[in-house]
């Protein structure tokens, strides 16, 4: 670990030598992570903070916890304030080295590597599951990225399970809203073959609050009640579930459902949902193109009335 501290000190000394060439700092900046956002306000020049970090790292009595905090600060100062990607990457490499003996550093490295599109892969599904195993770290706040709650990662795992056809039974502590305000817990029950429970909630509350087009779409997806859903329908439901939080992921899922093979059994609904999804995300040209396609293929569609 002394070798690691020495390397960090060398980098910080180099940073101090280019103070005059550094861009002017701003009073705040925004960070994003998997659908979450955070505003970071600063009152101290980034290079003054780097000098403080240098003292922490150079101290032989610095603990793993203190070194972790120093490397975190260094990484995000270089990423968002000095905007030096190579030095930010070096700080990440040192965090990985520290992670071999300090679990919080390992968690940070894994967390920062997760991207929304990873929900659609087996590797990403396993990564989310591993992150959830660090139960004592939640809610996780490294001071820079948005605060990550266990409920958010559980929601991401539920979407991933739907998209990958895993019949899980996760406890969604927070009922997120999907396309058209649909409750994700109901969508999740539908995708994981708990159709009776999903239908009960649909009849008792959702159908009363939704317009007839969305209600018809859900009834057609659920029908027939005695058959399990095909994977393409589960992909469609995953898209409905993450439409608000992860619009780019849901766009991919909707497109796959209407252009891939096999296609969703009710392509009419898939086209309409994609068109409305584009519109809600200000992609008006794409929305109009899809609606024109819908009107040609399904001129009597309930979505056109």
Coordinates of C-alpha atoms in Angstrom, one line a residue:
X1 CA 0.0 0.0 0.0
X2 CA 3.0 2.4 0.5
X3 CA 3.8 1.9 -3.2
X4 CA 0.2 3.0 -4.0
X5 CA 0.5 6.1 -1.8
X6 CA 3.8 7.0 -3.5
X7 CA 2.2 6.9 -7.0
X8 CA -0.7 9.0 -5.8
X9 CA 1.8 11.6 -4.4
X10 CA 3.6 11.8 -7.7
X11 CA 0.4 12.5 -9.6
X12 CA -0.6 15.2 -7.1
X13 CA 2.8 16.9 -7.3
X14 CA 2.4 16.9 -11.1
X15 CA -1.1 18.4 -10.8
X16 CA 0.3 21.2 -8.6
X17 CA 2.9 22.1 -11.3
X18 CA 0.2 22.9 -13.8
X19 CA -1.9 25.2 -11.7
X20 CA -1.5 28.1 -14.0
X21 CA -2.7 26.1 -17.0
X22 CA -5.8 24.8 -15.3
X23 CA -9.2 26.0 -16.4
X24 CA -11.2 28.3 -14.1
X25 CA -13.4 26.4 -11.8
X26 CA -17.2 26.9 -11.7
X27 CA -19.4 27.2 -8.6
X28 CA -21.3 23.9 -9.3
X29 CA -21.6 21.0 -11.6
X30 CA -24.0 18.1 -12.2
X31 CA -23.3 14.4 -12.0
X32 CA -25.4 11.6 -13.3
X33 CA -25.6 7.9 -12.6
X34 CA -28.2 5.4 -13.9
X35 CA -31.2 7.7 -14.1
X36 CA -30.2 9.8 -11.0
X37 CA -28.8 13.3 -10.9
X38 CA -27.0 15.4 -8.3
X39 CA -25.8 19.0 -8.2
X40 CA -22.4 19.4 -6.6
X41 CA -21.5 22.8 -5.2
X42 CA -17.9 23.9 -4.5
X43 CA -16.5 26.6 -2.4
X44 CA -12.8 25.7 -2.5
X45 CA -10.5 25.7 -5.5
X46 CA -9.9 22.1 -6.8
X47 CA -6.2 22.4 -6.6
X48 CA -6.4 23.5 -3.0
X49 CA -8.3 20.3 -2.3
X50 CA -5.7 18.3 -4.2
X51 CA -3.0 19.8 -1.9
X52 CA -5.0 18.5 1.1
X53 CA -5.4 15.1 -0.5
X54 CA -1.6 15.0 -1.0
X55 CA -1.0 15.5 2.7
X56 CA -3.4 12.7 3.5
X57 CA -1.8 10.3 1.1
X58 CA 1.7 11.1 2.2
X59 CA 1.0 10.4 5.8
X60 CA 2.2 6.9 6.8
X61 CA -0.6 6.6 9.3
X62 CA -3.4 7.1 6.7
X63 CA -5.9 4.3 7.0
X64 CA -7.6 2.5 4.1
X65 CA -10.8 4.4 4.8
X66 CA -9.0 7.7 4.6
X67 CA -7.1 6.7 1.5
X68 CA -10.4 5.6 -0.1
X69 CA -11.9 9.1 0.6
X70 CA -8.8 10.7 -0.9
X71 CA -8.9 8.7 -4.1
X72 CA -12.6 9.3 -4.5
X73 CA -12.1 13.0 -4.3
X74 CA -9.2 12.9 -6.6
X75 CA -11.0 10.9 -9.2
X76 CA -14.0 13.2 -9.4
X77 CA -12.0 16.4 -9.1
X78 CA -10.1 15.3 -12.2
X79 CA -13.3 14.1 -13.9
X80 CA -15.6 17.0 -13.4
X81 CA -13.4 20.0 -12.5
X82 CA -10.0 19.7 -14.0
X83 CA -11.4 17.4 -16.7
X84 CA -8.3 15.3 -17.1
X85 CA -9.6 11.9 -18.2
X86 CA -6.2 10.2 -18.0
X87 CA -5.6 11.2 -14.4
X88 CA -9.1 10.3 -13.5
X89 CA -8.6 6.9 -14.9
X90 CA -5.4 6.5 -13.0
X91 CA -7.2 7.3 -9.8
X92 CA -9.8 4.6 -10.7
X93 CA -6.9 2.1 -11.2
X94 CA -5.7 2.9 -7.7
X95 CA -9.2 2.4 -6.3
X96 CA -9.2 -1.0 -8.0
X97 CA -5.9 -1.8 -6.3
X98 CA -7.2 -0.7 -2.9
X99 CA -10.4 -2.7 -3.6
X100 CA -8.4 -5.9 -3.2
X101 CA -8.2 -5.3 0.6
X102 CA -10.9 -2.7 1.2
X103 CA -14.5 -3.8 0.3
X104 CA -15.9 -0.2 0.0
X105 CA -13.4 0.5 -2.7
X106 CA -14.4 -2.6 -4.5
X107 CA -18.1 -1.6 -4.3
X108 CA -17.3 1.9 -5.6
X109 CA -15.5 0.5 -8.6
X110 CA -18.3 -1.9 -9.4
X111 CA -21.0 0.8 -8.9
X112 CA -19.3 3.4 -11.1
X113 CA -18.9 0.8 -14.0
X114 CA -22.7 0.1 -14.1
X115 CA -24.5 1.7 -17.0
X116 CA -28.3 1.6 -17.8
X117 CA -27.9 -0.5 -20.9
X118 CA -26.1 -3.2 -18.8
X119 CA -29.6 -4.2 -17.5
X120 CA -30.1 -5.9 -20.8
X121 CA -27.1 -8.3 -20.5
X122 CA -26.5 -11.3 -18.3
X123 CA -23.2 -9.8 -17.1
X124 CA -25.0 -6.6 -16.1
X125 CA -27.7 -8.6 -14.3
X126 CA -25.0 -10.4 -12.3
X127 CA -23.3 -7.1 -11.5
X128 CA -26.5 -5.6 -10.1
X129 CA -27.0 -8.7 -8.0
X130 CA -23.5 -8.4 -6.6
X131 CA -23.9 -4.8 -5.8
X132 CA -27.1 -5.6 -3.9
X133 CA -25.2 -8.1 -1.8
X134 CA -23.3 -5.2 -0.1
X135 CA -26.3 -4.5 2.0
X136 CA -24.6 -2.5 4.7
X137 CA -23.4 0.1 2.3
X138 CA -26.9 1.5 1.4
X139 CA -27.8 4.3 1.1
X140 CA -24.4 4.9 -0.6
X141 CA -23.0 8.4 -0.9
X142 CA -19.5 9.0 -2.1
X143 CA -20.0 12.7 -2.0
X144 CA -20.1 13.1 -5.8
X145 CA -22.4 10.7 -7.6
X146 CA -26.1 10.7 -6.8
X147 CA -27.0 8.9 -3.5
X148 CA -27.7 5.3 -4.4
X149 CA -30.5 3.5 -2.5
X150 CA -31.0 -0.2 -2.4
X151 CA -34.5 0.4 -3.8
X152 CA -33.1 1.9 -7.0
X153 CA -30.8 -1.0 -7.7
X154 CA -33.6 -3.5 -6.9
X155 CA -35.8 -1.7 -9.5
X156 CA -32.9 -2.0 -12.0
X157 CA -32.6 -5.7 -11.3
X158 CA -36.4 -6.2 -11.7
X159 CA -36.2 -4.5 -15.2
X160 CA -33.2 -6.7 -16.0
X161 CA -34.9 -9.9 -14.9
X162 CA -37.9 -9.0 -17.1
X163 CA -35.8 -8.3 -20.1
X164 CA -33.8 -11.5 -19.6
X165 CA -36.7 -13.7 -18.8
X166 CA -35.8 -14.5 -15.3
X167 CA -38.8 -15.4 -13.1
X168 CA -37.7 -13.6 -9.9
X169 CA -39.7 -12.4 -7.0
X170 CA -38.0 -9.2 -5.8
X171 CA -39.4 -6.9 -3.2
X172 CA -39.8 -3.5 -4.8
X173 CA -39.8 -1.3 -1.7
X174 CA -40.7 1.7 -3.8
X175 CA -43.4 1.5 -6.5
X176 CA -41.8 3.3 -9.4
X177 CA -44.0 4.5 -12.3
X178 CA -43.4 3.4 -15.9
X179 CA -45.0 4.3 -19.2
X180 CA -48.2 6.4 -18.7
X181 CA -47.7 6.2 -15.0
X182 CA -48.2 2.5 -14.8
X183 CA -47.1 0.9 -11.5
X184 CA -43.9 -1.1 -12.0
X185 CA -44.9 -3.6 -9.4
X186 CA -47.9 -4.6 -11.5
X187 CA -45.8 -4.8 -14.7
X188 CA -43.2 -6.9 -12.9
X189 CA -45.9 -9.3 -11.7
X190 CA -47.2 -9.6 -15.2
X191 CA -43.7 -10.4 -16.6
X192 CA -42.9 -12.9 -13.9
X193 CA -46.0 -15.0 -14.6
X194 CA -48.0 -13.7 -11.5
X195 CA -50.8 -12.8 -13.9
X196 CA -53.6 -13.2 -11.4
X197 CA -52.1 -10.8 -8.9
X198 CA -51.3 -8.4 -11.7
X199 CA -54.8 -8.6 -13.1
X200 CA -56.4 -8.0 -9.6
X201 CA -54.5 -4.8 -9.3
X202 CA -55.3 -3.8 -12.8
X203 CA -59.0 -4.2 -12.3
X204 CA -59.2 -2.7 -8.8
X205 CA -57.1 0.4 -9.4
X206 CA -55.1 0.8 -12.6
X207 CA -58.0 0.4 -15.1
X208 CA -59.9 3.2 -13.3
X209 CA -57.1 5.6 -13.6
X210 CA -55.9 4.9 -17.1
X211 CA -57.4 5.8 -20.5
X212 CA -59.1 3.1 -22.5
X213 CA -56.2 2.7 -24.9
X214 CA -53.7 1.8 -22.2
X215 CA -56.2 -0.5 -20.5
X216 CA -56.8 -2.3 -23.8
X217 CA -53.1 -2.7 -24.3
X218 CA -52.6 -4.3 -20.9
X219 CA -55.6 -6.6 -21.3
X220 CA -54.3 -7.8 -24.6
X221 CA -50.8 -8.5 -23.2
X222 CA -52.3 -10.4 -20.3
X223 CA -54.6 -12.5 -22.5
X224 CA -55.0 -15.4 -22.5
X225 CA -54.7 -15.7 -18.7
X226 CA -53.9 -19.4 -18.8
X227 CA -50.8 -19.1 -20.9
X228 CA -47.4 -17.8 -19.8
X229 CA -46.0 -14.8 -21.6
X230 CA -43.5 -15.2 -24.4
X231 CA -40.1 -13.5 -23.9
X232 CA -40.9 -10.8 -26.5
X233 CA -43.9 -9.8 -24.4
X234 CA -41.7 -9.7 -21.3
X235 CA -39.3 -7.4 -23.2
X236 CA -42.2 -5.1 -24.0
X237 CA -43.2 -5.1 -20.3
X238 CA -39.6 -4.3 -19.3
X239 CA -39.8 -1.3 -21.7
X240 CA -43.0 -0.1 -20.1
X241 CA -41.4 -0.5 -16.7
X242 CA -38.3 1.6 -17.4
X243 CA -39.8 4.2 -19.8
X244 CA -39.7 7.0 -17.3
X245 CA -36.4 6.3 -15.6
X246 CA -34.4 4.9 -18.5
X247 CA -36.0 6.2 -21.8
X248 CA -33.1 5.1 -24.0
X249 CA -33.2 1.5 -22.7
X250 CA -37.0 1.4 -23.2
X251 CA -36.7 2.7 -26.7
X252 CA -34.4 -0.1 -27.6
X253 CA -36.7 -2.7 -26.0
X254 CA -39.8 -1.3 -27.8
X255 CA -38.0 -1.3 -31.2
X256 CA -36.8 -4.8 -30.7
X257 CA -40.4 -5.9 -29.9
X258 CA -41.8 -4.6 -33.2
X259 CA -38.8 -5.1 -35.6
X260 CA -37.2 -8.3 -34.3
X261 CA -38.2 -11.9 -34.6
X262 CA -40.4 -13.0 -33.1
X263 CA -42.4 -9.8 -32.8
X264 CA -44.8 -8.9 -30.1
X265 CA -48.2 -10.5 -30.8
X266 CA -50.0 -7.1 -30.7
X267 CA -47.7 -5.0 -33.0
X268 CA -50.4 -2.3 -33.1
X269 CA -49.9 -1.6 -29.3
X270 CA -46.1 -1.7 -29.8
X271 CA -46.2 0.9 -32.5
X272 CA -48.5 3.2 -30.5
X273 CA -46.5 2.9 -27.3
X274 CA -43.2 3.6 -29.2
X275 CA -44.8 6.7 -30.9
X276 CA -46.0 8.1 -27.6
X277 CA -42.7 7.3 -25.9
X278 CA -40.9 9.2 -28.6
X279 CA -43.3 12.2 -28.2
X280 CA -42.8 12.3 -24.4
X281 CA -39.1 12.5 -25.0
X282 CA -39.4 15.3 -27.5
X283 CA -38.5 13.1 -30.5
X284 CA -41.5 14.5 -32.5
X285 CA -40.3 13.6 -36.0
X286 CA -39.7 10.0 -35.0
X287 CA -43.1 10.0 -33.2
X288 CA -44.9 11.2 -36.4
X289 CA -43.2 8.6 -38.5
X290 CA -44.4 5.8 -36.2
X291 CA -47.9 7.2 -36.1
X292 CA -48.1 7.3 -39.9
X293 CA -47.0 3.7 -40.0
X294 CA -49.6 2.8 -37.4
X295 CA -52.4 4.5 -39.4
X296 CA -51.4 2.6 -42.6
X297 CA -51.2 -0.8 -41.0
X298 CA -54.0 -0.4 -38.5
X299 CA -56.4 2.3 -39.7
X300 CA -59.1 1.3 -37.2
X301 CA -56.7 1.2 -34.3
X302 CA -58.0 2.2 -30.9
X303 CA -55.0 4.5 -30.6
X304 CA -56.1 6.6 -33.6
X305 CA -59.6 7.3 -32.3

